Coordinates of C-alpha atoms and ligand atoms in Angstrom, one line a residue:
X1 CA -6.2 -8.1 -8.5
X2 CA -6.7 -5.8 -11.5
X3 CA -3.0 -5.6 -12.3
X4 CA -3.0 -9.2 -13.4
X5 CA -6.5 -9.1 -14.9
X6 CA -5.2 -6.9 -17.8
X7 CA -2.0 -8.4 -19.0
X8 CA -1.6 -8.1 -22.7
X9 CA 0.4 -7.4 -25.7
X10 CA 1.7 -4.0 -24.4
X11 CA 3.5 -5.7 -21.4
X12 CA 4.9 -8.3 -23.7
X13 CA 6.1 -5.7 -26.2
X14 CA 7.6 -3.7 -23.5
X15 CA 9.6 -6.5 -22.1
X16 CA 10.8 -7.5 -25.6
X17 CA 12.0 -4.1 -26.2
X18 CA 14.3 -4.4 -23.3
X19 CA 15.3 -7.9 -24.2
X20 CA 16.1 -6.8 -27.8
X21 CA 18.7 -4.3 -26.6
X22 CA 20.1 -6.6 -23.9
X23 CA 20.2 -3.8 -21.4
X24 CA 18.5 -5.0 -18.3
X25 CA 20.2 -2.5 -16.1
X26 CA 18.5 0.8 -15.4
X27 CA 21.6 3.0 -15.3
X28 CA 24.2 3.9 -18.0
X29 CA 25.1 1.8 -21.0
X30 CA 23.8 4.5 -23.3
X31 CA 25.0 2.9 -26.5
X32 CA 23.6 -0.6 -25.7
X33 CA 20.2 0.6 -24.6
X34 CA 19.3 2.5 -27.8
X35 CA 17.3 5.1 -26.0
X36 CA 15.2 2.6 -24.0
X37 CA 14.9 3.8 -20.4
X38 CA 12.0 1.9 -18.8
X39 CA 12.6 2.7 -15.1
X40 CA 12.9 6.4 -16.0
X41 CA 9.7 6.3 -18.1
X42 CA 7.9 4.5 -15.3
X43 CA 9.0 7.2 -12.9
X44 CA 7.8 10.0 -15.1
X45 CA 4.5 8.2 -15.6
X46 CA 4.0 7.9 -11.8
X47 CA 4.9 11.6 -11.4
X48 CA 2.4 12.5 -14.2
X49 CA -0.4 10.5 -12.7
X50 CA 0.0 11.4 -9.1
X51 CA 1.3 14.9 -9.5
X52 CA 4.4 14.0 -7.5
X53 CA 7.5 16.2 -8.1
X54 CA 9.8 13.2 -7.9
X55 CA 9.5 9.4 -8.2
X56 CA 12.0 6.7 -7.8
X57 CA 11.4 3.1 -8.9
X58 CA 12.7 0.3 -6.7
X59 CA 12.6 -3.5 -6.4
X60 CA 9.5 -3.9 -4.3
X61 CA 6.9 -2.0 -2.2
X62 CA 8.8 -3.2 0.8
X63 CA 12.0 -1.6 -0.3
X64 CA 10.0 1.5 -1.2
X65 CA 8.8 1.8 2.4
X66 CA 12.4 1.3 3.6
X67 CA 13.5 3.9 1.2
X68 CA 10.7 6.3 2.3
X69 CA 11.8 5.8 5.9
X70 CA 15.4 6.4 5.3
X71 CA 14.8 9.5 3.0
X72 CA 12.6 10.9 5.8
X73 CA 15.4 10.5 8.2
X74 CA 13.8 7.7 10.3
X75 CA 16.2 5.4 11.8
X76 CA 17.8 4.0 15.0
X77 CA 15.8 4.4 18.1
X78 CA 13.0 6.6 16.5
X79 CA 9.6 5.9 17.9
X80 CA 7.1 5.8 15.1
X81 CA 3.2 5.4 15.3
X82 CA 1.9 2.5 13.1
X83 CA -1.4 0.8 12.5
X84 CA -2.1 -2.8 13.7
X85 CA -4.0 -3.3 10.4
X86 CA -1.6 -3.2 7.4
X87 CA 0.5 -5.5 5.4
X88 CA 3.3 -6.7 7.7
X89 CA 6.0 -5.1 5.5
X90 CA 5.2 -1.8 7.0
X91 CA 6.3 -2.9 10.5
X92 CA 9.2 -4.9 9.2
X93 CA 10.6 -1.9 7.3
X94 CA 10.5 0.1 10.4
X95 CA 12.1 -2.5 12.6
X96 CA 14.9 -3.3 10.1
X97 CA 15.6 0.5 9.9
X98 CA 16.2 0.5 13.7
X99 CA 12.8 2.1 14.5
X100 CA 10.5 1.3 17.4
X101 CA 6.8 0.7 16.4
X102 CA 4.1 2.2 18.6
X103 CA 0.7 0.8 17.6
X104 CA -2.4 3.1 17.6
X105 CA -6.0 2.5 16.8
X106 CA -7.5 2.4 13.3
X107 CA -11.2 3.2 12.8
X108 CA -13.9 2.7 10.3
X109 CA -11.7 4.5 7.7
X110 CA -9.6 1.3 8.0
X111 CA -6.6 3.6 8.6
X112 CA -5.0 5.2 11.7
X113 CA -7.3 7.7 13.0
X114 CA -6.3 11.2 14.3
X115 CA -7.7 10.3 17.7
X116 CA -5.8 7.1 17.7
X117 CA -2.6 8.9 17.0
X118 CA -3.2 11.5 19.7
X119 CA -3.8 8.8 22.3
X120 CA -0.3 7.2 22.0
X121 CA 1.7 10.4 21.3
X122 CA 4.6 11.0 23.7
X123 CA 7.5 13.5 23.7
X124 CA 9.5 10.7 22.2
X125 CA 7.3 10.2 19.1
X126 CA 9.2 11.2 16.0
X127 CA 7.0 10.1 13.1
X128 CA 3.8 8.5 11.9
X129 CA 4.0 5.8 9.3
X130 CA 0.5 6.0 7.9
X131 CA -0.9 3.2 5.7
X132 CA -3.7 4.0 3.3
X133 CA -5.4 0.6 3.4
X134 CA -7.5 -1.2 0.7
X135 CA -7.4 1.4 -2.0
X136 CA -8.5 4.6 -0.4
X137 CA -7.0 7.4 1.7
X138 CA -7.1 8.0 5.5
X139 CA -8.8 11.0 7.0
X140 CA -6.1 13.4 5.9
X141 CA -7.5 16.8 7.1
X142 CA -7.7 15.5 10.7
X143 CA -4.4 13.6 10.6
X144 CA -2.5 16.6 9.1
X145 CA -3.7 18.7 11.9
X146 CA -2.2 16.4 14.5
X147 CA 1.0 16.0 12.4
X148 CA 1.5 19.7 12.1
X149 CA 0.5 20.7 15.6
X150 CA 3.0 18.2 17.1
X151 CA 5.6 18.8 14.5
X152 CA 5.8 15.0 13.5
X153 CA 7.3 13.6 10.4
X154 CA 4.7 11.8 8.2
X155 CA 5.7 8.9 6.0
X156 CA 3.0 7.2 3.9
X157 CA 2.9 3.6 3.1
X158 CA 0.5 3.7 0.1
X159 CA 1.4 0.1 -0.9
X160 CA -2.2 -0.7 -1.7
X161 CA -3.4 2.8 -2.6
X162 CA -2.0 3.8 -5.9
X163 CA -4.8 5.6 -7.7
X164 CA -6.3 6.9 -4.4
X165 CA -6.6 10.6 -3.9
X166 CA -7.8 12.9 -1.0
X167 CA -9.3 16.1 -2.1
X168 CA -7.5 15.7 -5.5
X169 CA -4.1 15.1 -4.0
X170 CA -2.5 11.7 -4.4
X171 CA -1.8 9.5 -1.4
X172 CA 1.9 9.5 -0.7
X173 CA 2.2 13.3 -1.1
X174 CA 0.9 14.4 2.3
X175 CA 4.0 13.5 4.2
X176 CA 7.7 13.9 3.6
X177 CA 7.9 10.7 1.6
X178 CA 5.6 8.0 0.3
X179 CA 5.7 4.4 -1.1
X180 CA 3.7 2.4 -3.6
X181 CA 3.8 -1.4 -4.3
X182 CA 3.8 -3.1 -7.8
X183 CA 3.8 -6.6 -6.5
X184 CA 1.6 -9.3 -8.0
X185 CA -1.5 -8.5 -6.0
X186 CA -1.7 -4.8 -6.5
X187 CA -3.7 -2.5 -8.8
X188 CA -0.6 -2.2 -11.0
X189 CA 2.0 -5.0 -11.0
X190 CA 5.5 -5.3 -12.3
X191 CA 5.9 -8.8 -11.0
X192 CA 7.9 -7.3 -8.2
X193 CA 8.5 -3.6 -7.9
X194 CA 7.7 -0.4 -6.0
X195 CA 7.8 3.4 -6.3
X196 CA 9.0 6.0 -3.9
X197 CA 7.5 9.5 -4.3
X198 CA 8.1 12.9 -2.8
X199 CA 7.7 16.6 -3.6
X200 CA 11.0 17.4 -1.9
X201 CA 14.1 17.4 -4.1
X202 CA 16.6 16.7 -1.3
X203 CA 14.5 13.7 -0.1
X204 CA 14.4 12.4 -3.7
X205 CA 18.2 12.7 -4.0
X206 CA 18.7 10.8 -0.8
X207 CA 16.3 8.1 -2.0
X208 CA 17.9 7.9 -5.4
X209 CA 21.3 7.3 -3.7
X210 CA 20.0 5.2 -0.8
X211 CA 18.4 2.6 -3.2
X212 CA 21.6 2.1 -5.2
X213 CA 24.6 1.7 -2.8
X214 CA 24.8 5.4 -2.4
X215 CA 25.6 6.3 -6.0
X216 CA 25.0 9.9 -6.9
X217 CA 24.2 9.0 -10.6
X218 CA 26.0 11.9 -11.9
X219 CA 27.9 11.4 -15.2
X220 CA 28.1 8.3 -17.3
X221 CA 30.9 6.3 -15.6
X222 CA 29.3 4.3 -12.8
X223 CA 32.7 3.3 -11.5
X224 CA 33.7 6.8 -10.8
X225 CA 30.6 8.1 -9.2
X226 CA 30.5 9.7 -5.7
X227 CA 28.6 8.2 -2.8
X228 CA 26.9 10.9 -0.7
X229 CA 25.4 8.2 1.7
X230 CA 25.6 4.5 2.6
X231 CA 22.9 2.7 0.6
X232 CA 22.0 -0.8 -0.6
X233 CA 20.7 -2.4 -3.7
X234 CA 17.0 -1.8 -4.0
X235 CA 17.1 -1.3 -7.7
X236 CA 14.4 -2.3 -10.1
X237 CA 15.4 -4.1 -13.3
X238 CA 14.4 -2.8 -16.8
X239 CA 12.3 -5.9 -17.3
X240 CA 10.1 -5.3 -14.3
X241 CA 10.0 -1.5 -15.0
X242 CA 8.8 -2.3 -18.6
X243 CA 5.8 -4.2 -17.2
X244 CA 5.1 -1.7 -14.5
X245 CA 5.1 1.1 -17.2
X246 CA 2.5 -0.5 -19.3
X247 CA 0.4 -1.2 -16.2
X248 CA 0.6 2.5 -15.2
X249 CA -0.8 3.4 -18.6
X250 CA -3.7 1.2 -18.0
X251 CA -4.4 2.6 -14.6
X252 CA -7.1 5.3 -15.3
X253 CA -9.2 2.7 -17.2
X254 CA -8.8 0.1 -14.4
X255 CA -10.0 2.7 -11.8
X256 CA -12.9 3.5 -14.0
X257 CA -14.0 -0.1 -14.3
X258 CA -13.3 -0.8 -10.6
X259 CA -15.6 2.0 -9.6
X260 CA -18.3 1.0 -12.0
X261 CA -18.3 -2.6 -10.8
X262 CA -18.0 -1.6 -7.1
X263 CA -21.0 0.7 -7.3
X264 CA -23.1 -2.1 -8.9
X265 CA -22.3 -4.4 -6.0
X266 CA -22.5 -1.7 -3.3
X267 CA -25.9 -0.6 -4.5
X268 CA -27.3 -4.2 -4.3
X269 CA -25.8 -4.8 -0.8
X270 CA -27.0 -1.4 0.5
X271 CA -30.5 -2.6 0.5
X272 CA -29.7 -5.2 3.2
X273 CA -30.5 -4.3 6.8
X274 CA -27.6 -4.3 9.2
X275 CA -24.9 -3.8 6.7
X276 CA -22.6 -0.7 6.7
X277 CA -19.6 0.4 4.7
X278 CA -16.1 1.7 5.2
X279 CA -16.1 5.3 6.1
X280 CA -14.3 7.2 3.2
X281 CA -13.3 10.7 4.1
X282 CA -13.2 11.4 0.4
X283 CA -15.3 9.0 -1.6
X284 CA -14.4 10.8 -4.9
X285 CA -10.8 9.7 -4.4
X286 CA -11.5 5.9 -4.2
X287 CA -9.4 3.7 -6.5
X288 CA -12.2 1.0 -6.2
X289 CA -10.0 -1.9 -5.5
X290 CA -12.1 -3.1 -2.6
X291 CA -15.6 -3.0 -1.4
X292 CA -15.1 -3.0 2.4
X293 CA -18.3 -3.7 4.4
X294 CA -19.2 -4.3 8.1
X295 CA -21.5 -6.8 9.6
X296 CA -23.1 -5.9 12.9
X297 CA -20.5 -7.9 14.8
X298 CA -17.5 -10.3 14.6
X299 CA -19.7 -13.4 14.9
X300 CA -22.0 -12.4 12.0
X301 CA -18.9 -11.6 9.8
X302 CA -17.5 -15.1 10.5
X303 CA -21.0 -16.6 9.7
X304 CA -21.2 -14.6 6.5
X305 CA -17.8 -15.8 5.4
X306 CA -18.7 -19.4 6.0
X307 CA -22.0 -18.9 4.1
X308 CA -20.0 -17.5 1.2
X309 CA -17.8 -20.6 1.2
X310 CA -20.8 -22.9 1.2
X311 CA -22.4 -20.9 -1.7
X312 CA -19.2 -20.9 -3.7
X313 CA -18.6 -17.1 -3.5
X314 CA -14.9 -16.3 -3.7
X315 CA -13.0 -13.0 -3.6
X316 CA -13.9 -11.9 -0.1
X317 CA -11.3 -11.5 2.6
X318 CA -11.7 -11.7 6.4
X319 CA -8.6 -9.9 7.5
X320 CA -9.2 -10.3 11.2
X321 CA -7.8 -13.8 11.1
X322 CA -5.5 -13.3 8.1
X323 CA -1.8 -14.1 9.1
X324 CA -0.2 -11.1 7.5
X325 CA -2.7 -8.1 7.8
X326 CA -3.8 -7.9 11.4
X327 CA -1.9 -7.8 14.6
X328 CA -3.5 -10.6 16.4
X329 CA -1.6 -13.1 14.3
X330 CA 1.8 -11.4 14.4
X331 CA 3.3 -13.6 17.0
X332 CA 6.9 -13.6 15.6
X333 CA 6.7 -9.7 15.8
X334 CA 5.3 -9.6 19.3
X335 CA 8.1 -12.1 20.4
X336 CA 10.7 -9.9 18.4
X337 CA 12.0 -12.9 16.8
X338 CA 14.6 -11.9 14.3
X339 CA 17.6 -13.4 12.4
X340 CA 20.0 -11.1 14.2
X341 CA 19.6 -8.4 17.0
X342 CA 17.8 -5.2 16.0
X343 CA 17.8 -1.8 17.7
X344 CA 14.6 -2.7 19.5
X345 CA 16.4 -5.5 21.3
X346 CA 18.9 -3.1 22.8
X347 CA 16.6 -0.2 23.3
X348 CA 13.4 -2.0 24.4
X349 CA 10.0 -1.9 22.9
X350 CA 8.0 1.3 23.7
X351 CA 4.8 -0.8 24.2
X352 CA 4.1 -4.3 25.6
X353 CA 3.2 -5.9 22.3
X354 CA 1.7 -8.9 24.0
X355 CA -0.8 -6.8 25.9
X356 CA -1.8 -4.0 23.6
X357 CA -5.2 -2.4 24.0
X358 CA -6.7 -1.6 20.7
X359 CA -10.4 -2.2 21.3
X360 CA -11.6 0.0 18.4
X361 CA -9.3 -1.8 15.9
X362 CA -10.4 -5.2 17.2
X363 CA -14.0 -4.3 16.8
X364 CA -13.7 -2.7 13.4
X365 CA -11.5 -5.4 11.8
X366 CA -13.5 -8.2 13.5
X367 CA -16.7 -7.2 11.7
X368 CA -15.0 -6.3 8.4
X369 CA -15.3 -8.1 5.1
X370 CA -13.3 -7.0 2.1
X371 CA -14.4 -8.0 -1.4
X372 CA -11.6 -7.6 -4.0
X373 CA -13.3 -5.9 -7.0
X374 CA -12.6 -7.3 -10.4
X375 CA -12.2 -4.7 -13.1
X376 CA -12.6 -7.3 -15.8
X377 CA -16.2 -8.1 -14.8
X378 CA -18.8 -7.0 -17.3
X379 CA -21.7 -5.1 -15.8
X380 CA -23.8 -8.2 -16.0
X381 CA -21.2 -10.3 -14.2
X382 CA -20.8 -7.7 -11.4
X383 CA -24.7 -7.6 -11.0
X384 CA -24.8 -11.4 -11.0
X385 CA -22.1 -11.5 -8.3
X386 CA -23.6 -8.9 -6.2
X387 CA -27.0 -10.6 -6.2
X388 CA -25.3 -13.9 -5.2
X389 CA -23.6 -12.1 -2.3
X390 CA -26.8 -10.5 -1.3
X391 CA -28.7 -13.8 -1.2
X392 CA -25.9 -15.4 0.8
X393 CA -25.7 -12.6 3.4
X394 CA -29.5 -12.6 3.8
X395 CA -29.5 -16.3 4.8
X396 CA -27.2 -15.2 7.7
X397 CA -28.9 -11.9 8.6
X398 CA -32.6 -12.9 8.4
Ligands
LIG401 C1 2.0 -4.9 -0.6 C2 2.2 -3.9 0.4 C3 3.6 -3.6 0.8 C4 4.8 -4.4 0.3 O1 4.9 -4.4 -1.1 P1 5.7 -5.5 -1.8 O2 5.8 -5.0 -3.2 O3 4.9 -6.8 -1.7 O4 7.0 -5.6 -1.1 C5 3.8 -2.7 1.8 N1 2.8 -2.1 2.4 C6 1.5 -2.3 2.1 C7 0.5 -1.5 2.8 C8 1.2 -3.3 1.1 O5 -0.1 -3.6 0.9

């Protein structure tokens, strides 16, 4: 969780600057705010870092995904291809928008594969909601070929991939719209927060209005603004934006340390027989938040996880049985339990969610172990940790 590892005086000062003016709201109040515009600065910083033409800060990664879907024109009855391995917010955002999820295979990139997308494509498919999992990009060349050939809309949930690039292009900029999360567990945190990005001015304007009750944000009298679309309150507060901004400024250094520590551990584990690593289509663009490795099979992965527990090694995740990251545990979703009826209840689900066949995803996620890299480790601590992991895994593999 690098975000929370580096919390210092900059974040505190940023929050205090906002508190000192008393303007906690991101719009208007020019006199009160004394030139302090944290949300705007955060947006500029995200544009600068990612190279995005436009960025809009919102209240969470989840509302950023909702905003990205809305601004891409995805809504009622639209069939959208999604991965079975993600954070559940991806699927929730689509369902609440009135969309209909179609699950496709992920592969050893831990993201949707071009093959997986092709397998479930039908004439009704409108879009792909691609998730760049665990800090690195999907196989974008292959995926973009499918997107372009079939004239699909691409929306990117880069909730856990800020800092990841594919051939020097930031994740979130391959499709029409993209989303990042700044929640407590991400590479940069604002406490709660998210960012919408796009290169398309029209989509940006839609997002900017959608995330604030449709306001057009023209002029300095909020009460007299026009409302080009219906929207809702997905605004970020200046307090959260102040924290997010300082975290953005730390990001290049966090990535450097992540990659250094990850390499130390990966080099140590690489000498083990029967271990393999996540396939990264562009390893240069990794943000280094996770070291993802595969055991030969599901059973060995489970045994390694219990050996880690016995040996007191924390920080590894087994997503296969995690309640919120893999489809096997999403019973409420498969049963379509919701507080009130959704579009999918009226229109019907495009797949039988209780009997999905995703053998590749089952196999890949079943043998996957994910280590969350700590950027704050010294080189010695990373080496020590890697050696402990290696000894623990050897006990199982011998
Ligand atoms: C964290 C995450 C989200 C949701 O972000 P929040 O800020 O927690 O709402 C969405 N998608 C992915 C892939 C995530 O990892």
